[in-house]
PDB file of C-alpha atoms in Angstrom:
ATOM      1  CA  UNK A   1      57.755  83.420  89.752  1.00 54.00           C
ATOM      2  CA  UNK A   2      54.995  84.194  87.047  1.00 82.00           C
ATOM      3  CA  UNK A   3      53.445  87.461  87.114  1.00 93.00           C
ATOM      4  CA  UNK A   4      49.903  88.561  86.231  1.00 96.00           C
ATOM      5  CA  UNK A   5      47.948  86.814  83.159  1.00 96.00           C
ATOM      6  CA  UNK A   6      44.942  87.930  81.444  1.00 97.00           C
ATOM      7  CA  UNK A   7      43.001  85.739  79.280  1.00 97.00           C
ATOM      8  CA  UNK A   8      42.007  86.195  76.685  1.00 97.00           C
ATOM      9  CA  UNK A   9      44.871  88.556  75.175  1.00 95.00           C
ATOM     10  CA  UNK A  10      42.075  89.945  72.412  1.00 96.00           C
ATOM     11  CA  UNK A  11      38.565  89.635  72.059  1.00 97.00           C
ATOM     12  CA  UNK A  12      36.094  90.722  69.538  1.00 98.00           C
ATOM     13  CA  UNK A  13      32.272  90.509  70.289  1.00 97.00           C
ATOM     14  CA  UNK A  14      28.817  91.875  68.492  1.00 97.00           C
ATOM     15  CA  UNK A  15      26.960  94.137  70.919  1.00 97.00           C
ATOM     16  CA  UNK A  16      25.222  92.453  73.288  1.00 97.00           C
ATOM     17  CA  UNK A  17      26.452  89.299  73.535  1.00 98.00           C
ATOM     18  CA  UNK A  18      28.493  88.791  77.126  1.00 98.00           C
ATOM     19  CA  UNK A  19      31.773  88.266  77.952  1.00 98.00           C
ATOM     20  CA  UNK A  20      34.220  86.870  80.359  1.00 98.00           C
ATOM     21  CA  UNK A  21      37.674  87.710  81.252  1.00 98.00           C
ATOM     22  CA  UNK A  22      40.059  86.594  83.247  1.00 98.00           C
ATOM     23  CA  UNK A  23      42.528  87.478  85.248  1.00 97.00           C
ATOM     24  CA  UNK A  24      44.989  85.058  87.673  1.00 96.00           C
ATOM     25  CA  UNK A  25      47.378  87.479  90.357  1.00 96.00           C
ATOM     26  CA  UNK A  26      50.523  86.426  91.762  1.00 95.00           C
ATOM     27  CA  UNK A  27      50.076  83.876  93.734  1.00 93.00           C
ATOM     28  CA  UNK A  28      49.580  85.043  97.590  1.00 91.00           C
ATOM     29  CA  UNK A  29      48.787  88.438  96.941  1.00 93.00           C
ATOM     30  CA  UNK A  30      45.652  89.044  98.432  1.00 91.00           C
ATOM     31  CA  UNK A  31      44.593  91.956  96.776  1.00 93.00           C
ATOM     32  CA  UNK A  32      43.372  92.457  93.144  1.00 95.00           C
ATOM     33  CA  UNK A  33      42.463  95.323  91.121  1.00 94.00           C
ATOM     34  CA  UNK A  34      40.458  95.656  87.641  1.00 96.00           C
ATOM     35  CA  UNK A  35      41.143  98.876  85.392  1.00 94.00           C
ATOM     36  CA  UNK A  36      39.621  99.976  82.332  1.00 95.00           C
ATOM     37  CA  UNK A  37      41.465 102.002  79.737  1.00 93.00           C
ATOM     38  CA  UNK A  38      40.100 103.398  76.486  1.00 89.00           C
ATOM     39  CA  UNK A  39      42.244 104.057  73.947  1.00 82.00           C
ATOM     40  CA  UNK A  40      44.814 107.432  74.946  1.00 74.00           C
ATOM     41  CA  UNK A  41      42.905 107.694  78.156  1.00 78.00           C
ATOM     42  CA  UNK A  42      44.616 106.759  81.944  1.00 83.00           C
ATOM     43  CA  UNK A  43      43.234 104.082  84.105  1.00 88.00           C
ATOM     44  CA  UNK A  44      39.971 103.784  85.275  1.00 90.00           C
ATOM     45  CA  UNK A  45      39.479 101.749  88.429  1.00 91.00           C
ATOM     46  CA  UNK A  46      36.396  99.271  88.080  1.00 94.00           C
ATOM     47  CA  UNK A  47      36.845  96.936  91.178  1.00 94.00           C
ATOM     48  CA  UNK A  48      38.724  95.991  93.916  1.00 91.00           C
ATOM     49  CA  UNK A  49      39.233  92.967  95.973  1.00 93.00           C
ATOM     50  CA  UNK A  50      41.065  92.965  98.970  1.00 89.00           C
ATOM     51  CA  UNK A  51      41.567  89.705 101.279  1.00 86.00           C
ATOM     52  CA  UNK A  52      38.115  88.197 102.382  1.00 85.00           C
ATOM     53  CA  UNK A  53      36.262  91.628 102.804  1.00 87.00           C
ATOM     54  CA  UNK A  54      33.805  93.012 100.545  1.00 88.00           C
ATOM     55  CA  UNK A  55      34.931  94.131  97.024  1.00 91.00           C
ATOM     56  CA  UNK A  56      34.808  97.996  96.042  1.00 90.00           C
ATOM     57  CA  UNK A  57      32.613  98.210  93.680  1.00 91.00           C
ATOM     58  CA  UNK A  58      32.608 102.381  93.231  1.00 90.00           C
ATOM     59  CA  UNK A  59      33.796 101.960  90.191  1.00 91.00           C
ATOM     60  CA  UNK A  60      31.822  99.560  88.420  1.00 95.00           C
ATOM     61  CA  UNK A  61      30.154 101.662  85.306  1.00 94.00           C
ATOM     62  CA  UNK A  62      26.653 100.014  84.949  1.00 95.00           C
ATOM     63  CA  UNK A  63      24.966  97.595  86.141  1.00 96.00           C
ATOM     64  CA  UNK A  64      25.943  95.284  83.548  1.00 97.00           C
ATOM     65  CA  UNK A  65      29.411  94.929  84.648  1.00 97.00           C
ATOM     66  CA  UNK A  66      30.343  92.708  87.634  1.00 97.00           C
ATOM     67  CA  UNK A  67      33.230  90.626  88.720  1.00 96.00           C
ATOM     68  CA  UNK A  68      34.112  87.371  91.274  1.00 95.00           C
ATOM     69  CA  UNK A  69      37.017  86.213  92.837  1.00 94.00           C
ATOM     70  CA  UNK A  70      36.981  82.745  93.612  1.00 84.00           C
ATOM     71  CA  UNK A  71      38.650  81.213  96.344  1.00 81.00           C
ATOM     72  CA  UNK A  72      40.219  84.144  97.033  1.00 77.00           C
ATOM     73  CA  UNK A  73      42.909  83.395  93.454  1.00 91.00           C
ATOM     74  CA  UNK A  74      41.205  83.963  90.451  1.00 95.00           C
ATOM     75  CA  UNK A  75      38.983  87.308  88.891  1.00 97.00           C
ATOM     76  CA  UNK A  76      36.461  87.015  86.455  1.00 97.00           C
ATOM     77  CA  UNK A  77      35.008  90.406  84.998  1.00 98.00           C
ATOM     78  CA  UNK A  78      31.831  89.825  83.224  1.00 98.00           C
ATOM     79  CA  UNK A  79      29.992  92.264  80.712  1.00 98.00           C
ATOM     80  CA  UNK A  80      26.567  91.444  80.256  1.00 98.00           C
ATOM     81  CA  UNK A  81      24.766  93.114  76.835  1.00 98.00           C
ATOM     82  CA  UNK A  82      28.196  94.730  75.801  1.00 98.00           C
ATOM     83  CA  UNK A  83      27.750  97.786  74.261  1.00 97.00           C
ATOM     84  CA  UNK A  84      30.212  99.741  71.638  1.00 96.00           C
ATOM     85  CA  UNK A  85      31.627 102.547  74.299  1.00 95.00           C
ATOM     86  CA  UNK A  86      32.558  99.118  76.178  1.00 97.00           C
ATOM     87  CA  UNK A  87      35.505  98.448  73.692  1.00 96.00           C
ATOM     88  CA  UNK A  88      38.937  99.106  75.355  1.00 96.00           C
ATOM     89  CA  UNK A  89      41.298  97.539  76.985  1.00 95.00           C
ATOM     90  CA  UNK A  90      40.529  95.732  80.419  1.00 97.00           C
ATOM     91  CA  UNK A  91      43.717  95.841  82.849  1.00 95.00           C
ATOM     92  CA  UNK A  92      44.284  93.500  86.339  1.00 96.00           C
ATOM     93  CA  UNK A  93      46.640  94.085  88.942  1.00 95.00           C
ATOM     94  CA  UNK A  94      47.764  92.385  92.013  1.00 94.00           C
ATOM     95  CA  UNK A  95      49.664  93.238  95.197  1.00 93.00           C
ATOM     96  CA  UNK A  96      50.608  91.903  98.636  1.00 91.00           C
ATOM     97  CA  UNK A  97      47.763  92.834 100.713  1.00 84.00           C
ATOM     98  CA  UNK A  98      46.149  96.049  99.179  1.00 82.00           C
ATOM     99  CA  UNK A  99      47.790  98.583 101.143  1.00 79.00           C
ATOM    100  CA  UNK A 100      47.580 102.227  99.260  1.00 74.00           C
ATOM    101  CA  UNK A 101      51.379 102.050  99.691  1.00 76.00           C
ATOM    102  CA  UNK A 102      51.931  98.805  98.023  1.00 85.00           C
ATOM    103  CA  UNK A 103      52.882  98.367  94.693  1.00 88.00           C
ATOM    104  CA  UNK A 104      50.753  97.256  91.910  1.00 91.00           C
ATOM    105  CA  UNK A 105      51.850  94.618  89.731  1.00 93.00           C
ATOM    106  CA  UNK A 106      49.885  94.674  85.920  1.00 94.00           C
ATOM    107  CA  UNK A 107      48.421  92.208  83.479  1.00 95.00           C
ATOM    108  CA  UNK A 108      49.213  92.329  79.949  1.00 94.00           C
ATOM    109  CA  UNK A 109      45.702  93.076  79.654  1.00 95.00           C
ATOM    110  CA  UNK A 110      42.320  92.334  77.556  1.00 96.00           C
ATOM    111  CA  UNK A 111      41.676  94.245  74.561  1.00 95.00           C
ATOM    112  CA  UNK A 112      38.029  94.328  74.080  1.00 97.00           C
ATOM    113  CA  UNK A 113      36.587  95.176  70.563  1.00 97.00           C
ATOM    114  CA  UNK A 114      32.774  95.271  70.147  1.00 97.00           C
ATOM    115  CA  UNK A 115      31.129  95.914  66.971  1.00 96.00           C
TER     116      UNK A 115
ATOM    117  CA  UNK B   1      37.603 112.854  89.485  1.00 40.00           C
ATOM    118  CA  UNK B   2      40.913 111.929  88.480  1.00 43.00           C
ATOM    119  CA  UNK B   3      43.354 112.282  91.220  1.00 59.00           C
ATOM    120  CA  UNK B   4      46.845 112.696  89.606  1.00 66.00           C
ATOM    121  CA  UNK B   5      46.870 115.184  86.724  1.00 78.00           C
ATOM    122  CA  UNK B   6      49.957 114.479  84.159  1.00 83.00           C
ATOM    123  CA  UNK B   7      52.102 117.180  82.380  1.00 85.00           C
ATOM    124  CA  UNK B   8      52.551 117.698  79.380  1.00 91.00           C
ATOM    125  CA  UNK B   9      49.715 115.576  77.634  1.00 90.00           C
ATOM    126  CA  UNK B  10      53.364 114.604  75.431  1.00 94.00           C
ATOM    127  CA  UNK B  11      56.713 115.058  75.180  1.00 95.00           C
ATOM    128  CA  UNK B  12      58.899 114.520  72.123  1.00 96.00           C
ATOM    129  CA  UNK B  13      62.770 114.475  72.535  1.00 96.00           C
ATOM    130  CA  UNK B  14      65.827 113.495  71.273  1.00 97.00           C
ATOM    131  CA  UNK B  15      68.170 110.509  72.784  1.00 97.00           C
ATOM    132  CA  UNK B  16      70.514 111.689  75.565  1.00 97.00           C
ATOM    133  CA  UNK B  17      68.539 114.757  76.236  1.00 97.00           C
ATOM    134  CA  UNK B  18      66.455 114.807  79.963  1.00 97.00           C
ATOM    135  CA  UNK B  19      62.815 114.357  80.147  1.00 97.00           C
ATOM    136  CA  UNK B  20      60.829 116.122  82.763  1.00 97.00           C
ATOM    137  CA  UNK B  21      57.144 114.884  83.489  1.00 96.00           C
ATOM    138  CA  UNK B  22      54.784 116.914  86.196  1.00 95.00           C
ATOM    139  CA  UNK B  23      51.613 115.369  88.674  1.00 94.00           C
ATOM    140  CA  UNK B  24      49.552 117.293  90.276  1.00 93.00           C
ATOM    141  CA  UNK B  25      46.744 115.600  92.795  1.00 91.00           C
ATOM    142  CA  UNK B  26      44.184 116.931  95.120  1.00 89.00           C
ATOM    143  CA  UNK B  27      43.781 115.454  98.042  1.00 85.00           C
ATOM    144  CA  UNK B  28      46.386 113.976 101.383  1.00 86.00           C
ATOM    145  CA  UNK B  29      48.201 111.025  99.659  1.00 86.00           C
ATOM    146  CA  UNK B  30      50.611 108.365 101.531  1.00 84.00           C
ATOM    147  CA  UNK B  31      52.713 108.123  98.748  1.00 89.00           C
ATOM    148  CA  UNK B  32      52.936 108.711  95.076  1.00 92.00           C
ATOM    149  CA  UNK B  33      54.093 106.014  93.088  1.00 93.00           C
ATOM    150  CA  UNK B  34      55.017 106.724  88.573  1.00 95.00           C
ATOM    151  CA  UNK B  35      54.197 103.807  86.315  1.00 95.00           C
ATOM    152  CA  UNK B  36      55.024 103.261  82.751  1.00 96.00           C
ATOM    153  CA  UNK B  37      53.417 101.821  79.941  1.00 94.00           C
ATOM    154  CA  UNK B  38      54.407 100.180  76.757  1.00 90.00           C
ATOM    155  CA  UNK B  39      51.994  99.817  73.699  1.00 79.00           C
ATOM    156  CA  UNK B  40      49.025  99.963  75.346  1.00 65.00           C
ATOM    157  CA  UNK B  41      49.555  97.223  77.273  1.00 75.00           C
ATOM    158  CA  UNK B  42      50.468  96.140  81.300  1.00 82.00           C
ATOM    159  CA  UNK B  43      52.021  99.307  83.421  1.00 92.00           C
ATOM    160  CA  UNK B  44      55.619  98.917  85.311  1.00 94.00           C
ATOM    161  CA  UNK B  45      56.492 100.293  88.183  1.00 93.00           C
ATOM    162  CA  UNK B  46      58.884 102.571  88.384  1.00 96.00           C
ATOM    163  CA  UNK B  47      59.486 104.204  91.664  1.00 95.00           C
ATOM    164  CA  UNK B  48      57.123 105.353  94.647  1.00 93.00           C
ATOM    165  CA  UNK B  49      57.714 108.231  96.998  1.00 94.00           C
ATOM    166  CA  UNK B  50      56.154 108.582 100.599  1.00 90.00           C
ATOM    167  CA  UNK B  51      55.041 111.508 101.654  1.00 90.00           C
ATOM    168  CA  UNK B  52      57.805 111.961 103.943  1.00 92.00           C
ATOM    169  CA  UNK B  53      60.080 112.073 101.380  1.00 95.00           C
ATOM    170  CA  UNK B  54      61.562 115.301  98.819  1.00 97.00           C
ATOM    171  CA  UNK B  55      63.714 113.412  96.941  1.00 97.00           C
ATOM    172  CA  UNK B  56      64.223 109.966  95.194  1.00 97.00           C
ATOM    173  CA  UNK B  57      66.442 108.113  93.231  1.00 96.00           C
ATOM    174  CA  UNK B  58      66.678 105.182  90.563  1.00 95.00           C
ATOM    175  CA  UNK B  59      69.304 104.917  88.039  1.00 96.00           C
ATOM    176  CA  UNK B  60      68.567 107.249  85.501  1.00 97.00           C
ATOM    177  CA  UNK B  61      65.136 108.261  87.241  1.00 97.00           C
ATOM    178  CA  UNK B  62      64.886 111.230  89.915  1.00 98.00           C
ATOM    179  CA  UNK B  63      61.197 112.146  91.410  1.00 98.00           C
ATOM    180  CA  UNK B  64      60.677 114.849  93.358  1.00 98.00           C
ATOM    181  CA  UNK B  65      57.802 115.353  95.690  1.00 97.00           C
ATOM    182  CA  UNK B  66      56.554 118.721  97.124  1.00 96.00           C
ATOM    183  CA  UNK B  67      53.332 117.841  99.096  1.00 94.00           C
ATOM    184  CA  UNK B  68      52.791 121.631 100.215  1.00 94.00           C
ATOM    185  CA  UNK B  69      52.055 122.072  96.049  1.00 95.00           C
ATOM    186  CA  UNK B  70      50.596 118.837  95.761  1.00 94.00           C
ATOM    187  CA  UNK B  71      52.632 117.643  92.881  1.00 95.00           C
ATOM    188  CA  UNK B  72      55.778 115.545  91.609  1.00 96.00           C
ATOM    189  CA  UNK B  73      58.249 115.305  88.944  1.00 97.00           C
ATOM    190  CA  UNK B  74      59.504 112.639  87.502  1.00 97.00           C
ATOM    191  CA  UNK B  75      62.777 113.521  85.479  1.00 98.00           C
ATOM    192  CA  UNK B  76      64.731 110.920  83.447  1.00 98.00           C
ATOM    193  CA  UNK B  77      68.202 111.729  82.208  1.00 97.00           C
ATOM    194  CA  UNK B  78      69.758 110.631  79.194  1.00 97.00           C
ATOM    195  CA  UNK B  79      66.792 109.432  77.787  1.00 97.00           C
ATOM    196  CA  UNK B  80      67.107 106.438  75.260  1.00 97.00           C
ATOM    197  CA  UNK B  81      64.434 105.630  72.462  1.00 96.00           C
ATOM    198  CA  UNK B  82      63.263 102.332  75.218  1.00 95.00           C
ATOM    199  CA  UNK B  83      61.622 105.280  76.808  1.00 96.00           C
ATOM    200  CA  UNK B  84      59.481 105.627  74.879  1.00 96.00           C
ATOM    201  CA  UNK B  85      56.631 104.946  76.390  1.00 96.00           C
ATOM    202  CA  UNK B  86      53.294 106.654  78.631  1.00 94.00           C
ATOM    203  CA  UNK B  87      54.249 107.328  81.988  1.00 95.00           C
ATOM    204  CA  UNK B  88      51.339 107.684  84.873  1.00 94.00           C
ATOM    205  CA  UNK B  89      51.561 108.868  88.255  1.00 94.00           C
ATOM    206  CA  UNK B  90      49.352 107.101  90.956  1.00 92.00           C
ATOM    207  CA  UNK B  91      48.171 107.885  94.311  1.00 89.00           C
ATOM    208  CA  UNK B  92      47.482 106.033  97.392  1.00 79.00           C
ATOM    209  CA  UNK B  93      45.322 107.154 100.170  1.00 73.00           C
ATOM    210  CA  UNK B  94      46.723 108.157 103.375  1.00 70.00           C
ATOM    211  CA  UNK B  95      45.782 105.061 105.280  1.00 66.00           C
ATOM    212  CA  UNK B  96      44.120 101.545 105.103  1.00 68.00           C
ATOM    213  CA  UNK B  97      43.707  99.531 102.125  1.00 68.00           C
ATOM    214  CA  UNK B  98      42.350 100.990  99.078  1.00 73.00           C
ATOM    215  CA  UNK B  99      43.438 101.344  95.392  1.00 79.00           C
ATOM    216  CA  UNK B 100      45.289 103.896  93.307  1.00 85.00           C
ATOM    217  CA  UNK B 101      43.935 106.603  91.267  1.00 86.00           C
ATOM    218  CA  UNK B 102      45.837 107.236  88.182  1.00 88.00           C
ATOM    219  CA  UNK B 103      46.284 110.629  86.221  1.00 87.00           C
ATOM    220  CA  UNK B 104      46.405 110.568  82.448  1.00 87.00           C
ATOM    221  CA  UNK B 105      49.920 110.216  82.141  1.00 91.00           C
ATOM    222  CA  UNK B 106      52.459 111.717  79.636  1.00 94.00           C
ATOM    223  CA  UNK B 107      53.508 110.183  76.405  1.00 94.00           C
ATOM    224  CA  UNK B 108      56.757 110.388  75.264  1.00 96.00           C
ATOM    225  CA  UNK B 109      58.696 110.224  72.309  1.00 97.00           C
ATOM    226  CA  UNK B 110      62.189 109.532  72.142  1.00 97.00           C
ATOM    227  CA  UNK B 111      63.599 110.015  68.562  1.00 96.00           C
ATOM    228  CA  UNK B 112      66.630 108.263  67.717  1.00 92.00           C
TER     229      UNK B 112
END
């Protein structure tokens, strides 16, 4: 079956305009995970969705960023007034049900420029 | 703060020789899972380890897991210039549902 996408693959923006991206899991896994990674860094988690209870949002930098999972499929992470330090590369994973013991399975990823 | 710690930061090697990478973490974990990562891009799993386990196996991959230290190994023999790559180690709570913290991870070089 398919794996993770991320849409859009690249995406250059001036500071502070907004931006969307997107991220579909497998399908039936109920748990879905956003990552940020700058460049020669390791993950950092942003957000975390797991079935129909609230997301973890410990991560989440600034007010600015946020994210929604509709229907309990689809992630959108939204930037609002991107700034420069926000340029990196924005990384979604899925697994079965969220368990720390499960495995994660990774988007391609977003890489996020802004200028 | 970071949970999993990587060493070395990198690792350059020829093909065929072995490649040992080192995690350390802080807290209890349930398991320990290693990751790698082409290009900057989406991460692979490689192999997890419970915390009831020493030893694992997976092809040319061995992990070892001493929780007493609070760190793993991940050790790949042979090594071809495909592995080259950045390799993470991840962590997982000891219970429930949450996410995994990731160290670093080690880059390495494998020169024809």
């Amino acid at each position: 079956g398919a794996g993770v996408s991320q849409s859009p693959s690249n995406k250059v923006t001036e500071k502070g305009k907004d931006v969307e991206l997107r991220c579909d899991p497998i399908s039936g896994h109920t748990a879905l995970y956003w990552y940020r990674q700058s460049l020669g860094q390791g993950l950092e988690f942003l957000i975390y969705f797991q079935g129909n209870s609230a997301p973890d949002k410990s991560g989440l930098p600034s007010d600015r960023f946020s994210a929604e999972r509709t229907g309990g499929s689809v992630s959108t992470l939204t930037i609002q007034r991107t700034q420069q330090e926000d340029s990196a590369v924005y990384l979604c994973a899925s697994s079965i049900s969220g368990r720390a013991q499960e495995t994660q399975y990774f988007g391609p990823g977003t890489r996020l420029l802004v200028l | 703060s970071q949970q999993g710690e990587e060493d070395p930061q990198a690792l350059s090697i020829q093909e065929g020789e072995n490649a040992t990478m080192n995690c350390s973490y802080k807290t209890s974990i349930n398991n320990l899972q290693w990751y790698r990562q082409n290009s900057g891009r989406g991460l692979v799993h490689l192999i997890l380890i419970r915390s009831n386990e020493r030893e694992k196996h997976s092809g040319r991959l061995r992990v070892t897991l001493d929780t007493s230290k609070k760190s793993s190994s991940l050790l790949i023999t042979a090594s071809r210039a495909a592995d080259t790559a950045s390799y993470f180690c991840a962590t997982g709570k000891p219970s429930g549902y949450s996410t995994l913290t990731f160290g670093k991870g080690t880059m390495l070089l494998v020169s024809p």
